PDB file of C-alpha atoms in Angstrom:
ATOM      1  CA  MET G   1      27.738  58.607  46.432  1.00 46.00           C
ATOM      2  CA  LEU G   2      28.479  56.761  43.274  1.00 47.00           C
ATOM      3  CA  HIS G   3      30.199  53.391  43.544  1.00 48.00           C
ATOM      4  CA  GLN G   4      33.708  53.602  42.081  1.00 49.00           C
ATOM      5  CA  GLU G   5      35.133  50.432  40.400  1.00 48.00           C
ATOM      6  CA  PHE G   6      38.799  49.745  40.263  1.00 46.00           C
ATOM      7  CA  PRO G   7      40.311  49.389  36.795  1.00 50.00           C
ATOM      8  CA  PHE G   8      40.982  45.610  37.010  1.00 47.00           C
ATOM      9  CA  VAL G   9      39.688  44.750  33.615  1.00 50.00           C
ATOM     10  CA  ASN G  10      42.895  43.790  31.860  1.00 54.00           C
ATOM     11  CA  SER G  11      45.203  43.757  34.856  1.00 53.00           C
ATOM     12  CA  PRO G  12      47.049  40.699  36.244  1.00 52.00           C
ATOM     13  CA  TYR G  13      45.045  41.074  39.495  1.00 47.00           C
ATOM     14  CA  GLN G  14      41.837  40.107  37.722  1.00 52.00           C
ATOM     15  CA  LYS G  15      43.448  36.842  36.553  1.00 52.00           C
ATOM     16  CA  LEU G  16      44.574  36.116  40.165  1.00 48.00           C
ATOM     17  CA  LEU G  17      41.040  36.648  41.531  1.00 49.00           C
ATOM     18  CA  HIS G  18      39.486  34.239  38.985  1.00 54.00           C
ATOM     19  CA  GLU G  19      42.260  31.632  39.032  1.00 56.00           C
ATOM     20  CA  ASP G  20      41.255  28.197  40.179  1.00 55.00           C
ATOM     21  CA  LYS G  21      44.252  26.520  41.867  1.00 56.00           C
ATOM     22  CA  ASN G  22      42.739  23.083  41.218  1.00 53.00           C
ATOM     23  CA  GLU G  23      42.298  23.604  37.553  1.00 54.00           C
ATOM     24  CA  VAL G  24      44.346  21.287  35.291  1.00 49.00           C
ATOM     25  CA  LYS G  25      46.099  23.290  32.585  1.00 55.00           C
ATOM     26  CA  ILE G  26      46.924  21.654  29.288  1.00 53.00           C
ATOM     27  CA  TYR G  27      49.483  23.357  27.141  1.00 57.00           C
ATOM     28  CA  LYS G  28      49.215  22.380  23.481  1.00 56.00           C
ATOM     29  CA  ALA G  29      51.640  23.030  20.695  1.00 58.00           C
ATOM     30  CA  PRO G  30      50.403  25.425  18.017  1.00 61.00           C
ATOM     31  CA  ASP G  31      48.546  23.685  15.156  1.00 58.00           C
ATOM     32  CA  ILE G  32      48.917  20.313  16.828  1.00 54.00           C
ATOM     33  CA  PHE G  33      45.738  19.039  15.175  1.00 56.00           C
ATOM     34  CA  LYS G  34      46.994  19.960  11.743  1.00 65.00           C
ATOM     35  CA  ARG G  35      49.791  17.323  11.745  1.00 68.00           C
ATOM     36  CA  THR G  36      49.369  14.078   9.902  1.00 71.00           C
ATOM     37  CA  LEU G  37      50.174  11.705  12.747  1.00 73.00           C
ATOM     38  CA  ALA G  38      49.317   8.661  10.639  1.00 77.00           C
ATOM     39  CA  PRO G  39      48.430   8.330   6.923  1.00 82.00           C
ATOM     40  CA  ALA G  40      44.807   7.609   6.094  1.00 87.00           C
ATOM     41  CA  THR G  41      44.584   6.536   2.439  1.00 91.00           C
ATOM     42  CA  THR G  42      47.886   4.864   1.527  1.00 93.00           C
ATOM     43  CA  THR G  43      49.473   3.422  -1.570  1.00 94.00           C
ATOM     44  CA  THR G  44      52.032   0.650  -1.862  1.00 93.00           C
ATOM     45  CA  SER G  45      55.304  -0.131  -3.602  1.00 94.00           C
ATOM     46  CA  VAL G  46      56.792   1.666  -6.602  1.00 96.00           C
ATOM     47  CA  LEU G  47      59.501  -0.084  -8.623  1.00 97.00           C
ATOM     48  CA  GLY G  48      62.074   1.425 -10.992  1.00 96.00           C
ATOM     49  CA  ILE G  49      64.766  -0.009 -13.230  1.00 96.00           C
ATOM     50  CA  LYS G  50      67.219   1.388 -15.815  1.00 96.00           C
ATOM     51  CA  PHE G  51      67.779  -0.187 -19.209  1.00 94.00           C
ATOM     52  CA  ASN G  52      70.135   0.626 -22.054  1.00 92.00           C
ATOM     53  CA  ASP G  53      68.080   3.457 -23.585  1.00 90.00           C
ATOM     54  CA  GLY G  54      66.234   4.866 -20.517  1.00 93.00           C
ATOM     55  CA  VAL G  55      64.292   4.092 -17.367  1.00 97.00           C
ATOM     56  CA  ALA G  56      61.055   2.351 -16.526  1.00 96.00           C
ATOM     57  CA  ILE G  57      58.976   2.513 -13.309  1.00 97.00           C
ATOM     58  CA  ALA G  58      55.883   0.680 -12.206  1.00 96.00           C
ATOM     59  CA  GLY G  59      53.170   1.026  -9.538  1.00 95.00           C
ATOM     60  CA  ASP G  60      49.763  -0.424  -8.904  1.00 94.00           C
ATOM     61  CA  ILE G  61      46.573   1.677  -8.781  1.00 94.00           C
ATOM     62  CA  GLY G  62      45.169   0.769  -5.355  1.00 92.00           C
ATOM     63  CA  GLY G  63      44.353   3.040  -2.411  1.00 93.00           C
ATOM     64  CA  TYR G  64      44.022   1.475   1.002  1.00 93.00           C
ATOM     65  CA  TYR G  65      42.442   2.172   4.450  1.00 91.00           C
ATOM     66  CA  GLY G  66      44.824   0.058   6.454  1.00 86.00           C
ATOM     67  CA  LYS G  67      44.438  -3.323   4.745  1.00 86.00           C
ATOM     68  CA  LEU G  68      41.136  -2.487   3.067  1.00 88.00           C
ATOM     69  CA  ALA G  69      41.331  -1.910  -0.722  1.00 88.00           C
ATOM     70  CA  ARG G  70      39.152   1.122  -0.526  1.00 89.00           C
ATOM     71  CA  TYR G  71      40.018   2.715  -3.971  1.00 91.00           C
ATOM     72  CA  LYS G  72      40.848   0.666  -6.997  1.00 90.00           C
ATOM     73  CA  HIS G  73      41.749   3.265  -9.567  1.00 91.00           C
ATOM     74  CA  LEU G  74      44.268   5.727  -8.106  1.00 90.00           C
ATOM     75  CA  GLU G  75      46.784   6.418 -10.874  1.00 91.00           C
ATOM     76  CA  ARG G  76      49.906   7.781  -9.163  1.00 92.00           C
ATOM     77  CA  ILE G  77      52.469   8.034 -11.906  1.00 95.00           C
ATOM     78  CA  PHE G  78      52.795  11.672 -12.607  1.00 95.00           C
ATOM     79  CA  LYS G  79      54.335  13.067 -15.783  1.00 95.00           C
ATOM     80  CA  VAL G  80      56.309  16.141 -14.812  1.00 94.00           C
ATOM     81  CA  ASN G  81      57.447  17.068 -18.325  1.00 91.00           C
ATOM     82  CA  ASP G  82      58.633  15.318 -21.454  1.00 91.00           C
ATOM     83  CA  SER G  83      61.768  13.932 -19.780  1.00 92.00           C
ATOM     84  CA  THR G  84      60.693  13.313 -16.193  1.00 95.00           C
ATOM     85  CA  VAL G  85      58.115  11.363 -14.187  1.00 96.00           C
ATOM     86  CA  MET G  86      57.574  10.767 -10.460  1.00 96.00           C
ATOM     87  CA  SER G  87      55.550   8.466  -8.313  1.00 96.00           C
ATOM     88  CA  THR G  88      55.180   7.874  -4.575  1.00 96.00           C
ATOM     89  CA  SER G  89      54.183   5.265  -2.026  1.00 95.00           C
ATOM     90  CA  GLY G  90      52.633   6.304   1.212  1.00 93.00           C
ATOM     91  CA  ASP G  91      49.897   8.816   2.032  1.00 94.00           C
ATOM     92  CA  TYR G  92      47.902   9.605  -1.134  1.00 94.00           C
ATOM     93  CA  ALA G  93      46.839  13.073   0.117  1.00 92.00           C
ATOM     94  CA  ASP G  94      50.503  14.024   0.627  1.00 93.00           C
ATOM     95  CA  PHE G  95      51.219  12.795  -2.889  1.00 95.00           C
ATOM     96  CA  GLN G  96      48.532  15.161  -4.205  1.00 93.00           C
ATOM     97  CA  HIS G  97      50.160  17.981  -2.282  1.00 92.00           C
ATOM     98  CA  ILE G  98      53.620  17.154  -3.672  1.00 94.00           C
ATOM     99  CA  LYS G  99      52.105  16.939  -7.180  1.00 94.00           C
ATOM    100  CA  GLU G 100      50.438  20.342  -6.883  1.00 92.00           C
ATOM    101  CA  THR G 101      53.677  21.859  -5.511  1.00 91.00           C
ATOM    102  CA  VAL G 102      55.703  20.431  -8.431  1.00 92.00           C
ATOM    103  CA  GLN G 103      53.081  21.709 -10.917  1.00 91.00           C
ATOM    104  CA  GLN G 104      53.375  25.225  -9.463  1.00 89.00           C
ATOM    105  CA  ARG G 105      57.124  25.070  -9.791  1.00 88.00           C
ATOM    106  CA  ILE G 106      56.849  23.980 -13.447  1.00 88.00           C
ATOM    107  CA  ILE G 107      54.460  26.930 -14.077  1.00 87.00           C
ATOM    108  CA  SER G 108      56.902  29.345 -12.426  1.00 85.00           C
ATOM    109  CA  GLU G 109      59.758  28.065 -14.612  1.00 83.00           C
ATOM    110  CA  THR G 110      57.697  28.163 -17.793  1.00 84.00           C
ATOM    111  CA  ILE G 111      56.846  31.822 -17.240  1.00 85.00           C
ATOM    112  CA  LEU G 112      60.600  32.613 -17.470  1.00 82.00           C
ATOM    113  CA  GLU G 113      60.648  31.495 -21.108  1.00 81.00           C
ATOM    114  CA  ASP G 114      64.361  30.699 -20.971  1.00 82.00           C
ATOM    115  CA  ASN G 115      64.043  27.474 -23.011  1.00 81.00           C
ATOM    116  CA  PHE G 116      65.095  25.393 -19.941  1.00 82.00           C
ATOM    117  CA  SER G 117      63.000  22.618 -18.464  1.00 84.00           C
ATOM    118  CA  LEU G 118      63.284  20.909 -15.102  1.00 88.00           C
ATOM    119  CA  LYS G 119      65.641  17.945 -15.229  1.00 92.00           C
ATOM    120  CA  ALA G 120      64.986  14.785 -13.248  1.00 93.00           C
ATOM    121  CA  SER G 121      68.202  15.259 -11.268  1.00 94.00           C
ATOM    122  CA  SER G 122      67.130  18.842 -10.399  1.00 94.00           C
ATOM    123  CA  LEU G 123      63.664  17.710  -9.265  1.00 95.00           C
ATOM    124  CA  TYR G 124      65.284  14.935  -7.215  1.00 96.00           C
ATOM    125  CA  THR G 125      67.598  17.416  -5.498  1.00 95.00           C
ATOM    126  CA  TRP G 126      64.741  19.917  -4.930  1.00 95.00           C
ATOM    127  CA  LEU G 127      62.541  17.192  -3.389  1.00 96.00           C
ATOM    128  CA  THR G 128      65.233  16.326  -0.847  1.00 96.00           C
ATOM    129  CA  ARG G 129      65.022  19.980   0.373  1.00 95.00           C
ATOM    130  CA  LEU G 130      61.196  19.923   0.377  1.00 94.00           C
ATOM    131  CA  MET G 131      60.984  16.641   2.348  1.00 95.00           C
ATOM    132  CA  TYR G 132      63.714  17.635   4.789  1.00 96.00           C
ATOM    133  CA  GLY G 133      62.121  20.952   5.375  1.00 94.00           C
ATOM    134  CA  ARG G 134      58.803  19.411   6.325  1.00 92.00           C
ATOM    135  CA  ARG G 135      60.510  16.837   8.497  1.00 93.00           C
ATOM    136  CA  SER G 136      62.343  19.636  10.338  1.00 93.00           C
ATOM    137  CA  LYS G 137      58.962  21.193  11.152  1.00 88.00           C
ATOM    138  CA  PHE G 138      57.779  17.880  12.624  1.00 86.00           C
ATOM    139  CA  ASP G 139      55.150  17.779   9.890  1.00 87.00           C
ATOM    140  CA  PRO G 140      56.543  15.368   7.348  1.00 91.00           C
ATOM    141  CA  LEU G 141      55.097  14.375   4.038  1.00 93.00           C
ATOM    142  CA  TRP G 142      54.446  10.673   4.511  1.00 94.00           C
ATOM    143  CA  ASN G 143      55.793   9.475   1.190  1.00 95.00           C
ATOM    144  CA  ASN G 144      58.741   7.872  -0.484  1.00 96.00           C
ATOM    145  CA  VAL G 145      59.148   9.544  -3.864  1.00 97.00           C
ATOM    146  CA  VAL G 146      60.650   7.846  -6.915  1.00 97.00           C
ATOM    147  CA  VAL G 147      62.004  10.267  -9.578  1.00 97.00           C
ATOM    148  CA  ALA G 148      62.854   8.865 -13.051  1.00 96.00           C
ATOM    149  CA  GLY G 149      63.984  10.716 -16.136  1.00 95.00           C
ATOM    150  CA  TYR G 150      66.318  11.033 -19.103  1.00 95.00           C
ATOM    151  CA  ASP G 151      69.046  13.581 -18.575  1.00 91.00           C
ATOM    152  CA  ASP G 152      72.024  14.357 -20.807  1.00 86.00           C
ATOM    153  CA  GLY G 153      71.775  11.215 -22.850  1.00 87.00           C
ATOM    154  CA  GLU G 154      71.335   8.747 -19.991  1.00 92.00           C
ATOM    155  CA  GLY G 155      68.664   7.497 -17.562  1.00 93.00           C
ATOM    156  CA  PHE G 156      68.268   8.877 -14.083  1.00 96.00           C
ATOM    157  CA  LEU G 157      66.638   7.022 -11.174  1.00 96.00           C
ATOM    158  CA  GLY G 158      66.432   8.135  -7.575  1.00 96.00           C
ATOM    159  CA  VAL G 159      64.401   7.872  -4.354  1.00 97.00           C
ATOM    160  CA  VAL G 160      63.709  10.438  -1.666  1.00 97.00           C
ATOM    161  CA  ASP G 161      62.039   9.372   1.621  1.00 95.00           C
ATOM    162  CA  LEU G 162      59.964  11.330   4.103  1.00 94.00           C
ATOM    163  CA  ARG G 163      63.026  12.477   6.051  1.00 94.00           C
ATOM    164  CA  GLY G 164      64.828  13.873   2.937  1.00 94.00           C
ATOM    165  CA  LEU G 165      67.238  10.981   2.761  1.00 95.00           C
ATOM    166  CA  ALA G 166      67.981  10.142  -0.891  1.00 96.00           C
ATOM    167  CA  TYR G 167      69.895   7.747  -3.086  1.00 95.00           C
ATOM    168  CA  GLU G 168      70.367   6.909  -6.791  1.00 95.00           C
ATOM    169  CA  ASP G 169      70.753   3.431  -8.233  1.00 95.00           C
ATOM    170  CA  ASN G 170      70.177   1.283 -11.325  1.00 94.00           C
ATOM    171  CA  CYS G 171      67.083  -0.261  -9.737  1.00 95.00           C
ATOM    172  CA  VAL G 172      64.981   1.024  -6.809  1.00 96.00           C
ATOM    173  CA  ALA G 173      61.918  -0.001  -4.869  1.00 96.00           C
ATOM    174  CA  THR G 174      59.776   1.428  -2.090  1.00 95.00           C
ATOM    175  CA  GLY G 175      57.490  -0.137   0.525  1.00 92.00           C
ATOM    176  CA  LEU G 176      57.487  -3.908   0.785  1.00 92.00           C
ATOM    177  CA  GLY G 177      58.955  -4.017  -2.715  1.00 93.00           C
ATOM    178  CA  SER G 178      62.305  -3.024  -1.249  1.00 93.00           C
ATOM    179  CA  HIS G 179      62.335  -6.406   0.477  1.00 93.00           C
ATOM    180  CA  ILE G 180      60.596  -8.667  -2.009  1.00 93.00           C
ATOM    181  CA  ALA G 181      61.141  -7.085  -5.566  1.00 94.00           C
ATOM    182  CA  LEU G 182      64.482  -5.385  -5.242  1.00 94.00           C
ATOM    183  CA  PRO G 183      66.527  -8.627  -5.264  1.00 94.00           C
ATOM    184  CA  VAL G 184      64.699  -9.701  -8.378  1.00 95.00           C
ATOM    185  CA  LEU G 185      65.400  -6.413 -10.137  1.00 95.00           C
ATOM    186  CA  ARG G 186      69.121  -6.584  -9.242  1.00 95.00           C
ATOM    187  CA  SER G 187      69.321 -10.225 -10.377  1.00 94.00           C
ATOM    188  CA  ALA G 188      67.715  -9.425 -13.669  1.00 94.00           C
ATOM    189  CA  ILE G 189      70.369  -6.743 -14.407  1.00 93.00           C
ATOM    190  CA  ALA G 190      73.261  -8.899 -13.234  1.00 92.00           C
ATOM    191  CA  ASN G 191      72.179 -11.999 -15.132  1.00 90.00           C
ATOM    192  CA  ALA G 192      71.135 -10.347 -18.382  1.00 87.00           C
ATOM    193  CA  SER G 193      72.838 -11.985 -21.390  1.00 84.00           C
ATOM    194  CA  GLY G 194      73.713  -9.074 -23.656  1.00 83.00           C
ATOM    195  CA  THR G 195      72.066  -5.668 -23.498  1.00 89.00           C
ATOM    196  CA  PHE G 196      69.395  -5.082 -20.949  1.00 92.00           C
ATOM    197  CA  ASP G 197      66.729  -3.490 -23.156  1.00 91.00           C
ATOM    198  CA  LYS G 198      63.299  -1.956 -22.803  1.00 93.00           C
ATOM    199  CA  GLU G 199      61.386  -5.339 -23.344  1.00 93.00           C
ATOM    200  CA  MET G 200      63.494  -7.010 -20.693  1.00 94.00           C
ATOM    201  CA  ALA G 201      62.862  -4.135 -18.274  1.00 94.00           C
ATOM    202  CA  HIS G 202      59.130  -4.370 -18.815  1.00 96.00           C
ATOM    203  CA  LEU G 203      59.139  -8.103 -18.399  1.00 95.00           C
ATOM    204  CA  THR G 204      61.056  -7.821 -15.188  1.00 96.00           C
ATOM    205  CA  LEU G 205      58.791  -5.140 -13.714  1.00 96.00           C
ATOM    206  CA  SER G 206      55.655  -7.145 -14.695  1.00 95.00           C
ATOM    207  CA  LYS G 207      57.095 -10.261 -12.851  1.00 94.00           C
ATOM    208  CA  CYS G 208      57.877  -8.173  -9.808  1.00 95.00           C
ATOM    209  CA  MET G 209      54.353  -6.624  -9.760  1.00 94.00           C
ATOM    210  CA  GLU G 210      52.923 -10.187  -9.987  1.00 93.00           C
ATOM    211  CA  LEU G 211      55.173 -11.266  -7.100  1.00 92.00           C
ATOM    212  CA  LEU G 212      53.968  -8.337  -5.013  1.00 93.00           C
ATOM    213  CA  PHE G 213      50.328  -9.257  -5.783  1.00 91.00           C
ATOM    214  CA  TYR G 214      51.036 -12.704  -4.342  1.00 88.00           C
ATOM    215  CA  ARG G 215      53.017 -11.543  -1.244  1.00 87.00           C
ATOM    216  CA  ASP G 216      51.882  -8.084  -0.390  1.00 88.00           C
ATOM    217  CA  THR G 217      48.402  -7.841   1.113  1.00 85.00           C
ATOM    218  CA  CYS G 218      48.223  -4.148   0.001  1.00 86.00           C
ATOM    219  CA  SER G 219      48.762  -4.685  -3.711  1.00 89.00           C
ATOM    220  CA  LEU G 220      46.215  -4.881  -6.547  1.00 90.00           C
ATOM    221  CA  PRO G 221      46.577  -7.061  -9.646  1.00 91.00           C
ATOM    222  CA  LYS G 222      46.463  -3.945 -11.788  1.00 93.00           C
ATOM    223  CA  PHE G 223      49.370  -1.599 -12.440  1.00 95.00           C
ATOM    224  CA  GLN G 224      50.931   0.874 -14.896  1.00 96.00           C
ATOM    225  CA  ILE G 225      54.431   1.114 -16.377  1.00 97.00           C
ATOM    226  CA  ALA G 226      55.992   4.499 -17.323  1.00 97.00           C
ATOM    227  CA  THR G 227      58.897   4.481 -19.789  1.00 96.00           C
ATOM    228  CA  ILE G 228      61.231   7.415 -20.184  1.00 96.00           C
ATOM    229  CA  THR G 229      63.628   7.582 -23.156  1.00 94.00           C
ATOM    230  CA  LYS G 230      65.043  10.323 -25.399  1.00 93.00           C
ATOM    231  CA  GLN G 231      61.807  10.113 -27.440  1.00 93.00           C
ATOM    232  CA  GLY G 232      59.858  11.215 -24.327  1.00 92.00           C
ATOM    233  CA  VAL G 233      57.545   9.783 -21.686  1.00 95.00           C
ATOM    234  CA  GLU G 234      55.161   6.957 -22.316  1.00 95.00           C
ATOM    235  CA  ILE G 235      52.706   5.753 -19.634  1.00 96.00           C
ATOM    236  CA  SER G 236      51.037   2.446 -20.420  1.00 94.00           C
ATOM    237  CA  PRO G 237      47.397   1.683 -20.061  1.00 94.00           C
ATOM    238  CA  ILE G 238      46.459  -0.446 -17.028  1.00 94.00           C
ATOM    239  CA  ILE G 239      47.990  -3.870 -17.063  1.00 94.00           C
ATOM    240  CA  GLU G 240      46.326  -6.748 -15.193  1.00 93.00           C
ATOM    241  CA  VAL G 241      48.203  -9.584 -13.524  1.00 90.00           C
ATOM    242  CA  LYS G 242      47.073 -13.026 -14.555  1.00 84.00           C
ATOM    243  CA  GLY G 243      47.713 -14.856 -11.343  1.00 78.00           C
ATOM    244  CA  ASN G 244      48.552 -18.538 -10.991  1.00 80.00           C
ATOM    245  CA  TRP G 245      47.474 -19.891  -7.595  1.00 77.00           C
ATOM    246  CA  ASP G 246      48.600 -23.480  -8.161  1.00 81.00           C
ATOM    247  CA  VAL G 247      51.466 -22.775  -5.783  1.00 73.00           C
ATOM    248  CA  ALA G 248      48.916 -22.511  -2.938  1.00 76.00           C
ATOM    249  CA  ALA G 249      48.688 -26.288  -2.753  1.00 80.00           C
ATOM    250  CA  MET G 250      52.334 -26.423  -1.777  1.00 78.00           C
ATOM    251  CA  VAL G 251      51.977 -24.025   1.133  1.00 76.00           C
ATOM    252  CA  GLN G 252      51.997 -26.092   4.398  1.00 78.00           C
ATOM    253  CA  GLY G 253      52.135 -25.426   8.117  1.00 75.00           C
ATOM    254  CA  PHE G 254      49.297 -22.943   8.393  1.00 67.00           C
ATOM    255  CA  GLU G 255      46.374 -25.318   8.754  1.00 63.00           C
TER     256      GLU G 255
END
């Protein structure tokens, strides 16, 4: 007589027979290992300021592993079009993702051939939705994004953080610059005698980048300045800080 097997193969009874009551079960959320729990390569402060004919922003070119200056030539001021630029502080890989996403959006709008280009204010609003959407999925883009441009005859300057929170102002800063450089930027605008022009804006940004080099351990002495006016976008070559460490002799109490 042939042995007849019971059809247990995919039944719940088979699971009960092979179940180990002492087994520890670990339930993991889907794609848990695809989340950026902490940024790897990071970038530091971005500064921005308005002047009478446009906007200027500045950022250094360093990339860091923690406090280690691992990369010394990461240019992170991105020209979106002839009237808009953006830059970020935070995770550099996420900046690359944001950059590619914006580039794809620009291509999609160019295909329409409707003679409209993306304004800085529109990009700023769209980025709030992008950042908030990723935050709501518990998979944020670990960046603070500075958007600068020239819209409708005046400068535009705004910041969007990793949660989608956003604000506009005459001067902005991210990272440690929001604590160290922002008061200097505000003071320069408030105490300007006469018109606050392009040269004064560049001088103020250069002083702030030098100050960050002295005070921020994650800041290189090399940076770039992007200027946006009605003539278009101009990104400077790399500028190097000429530091003066004579002040070190006056630092006391850390011997």
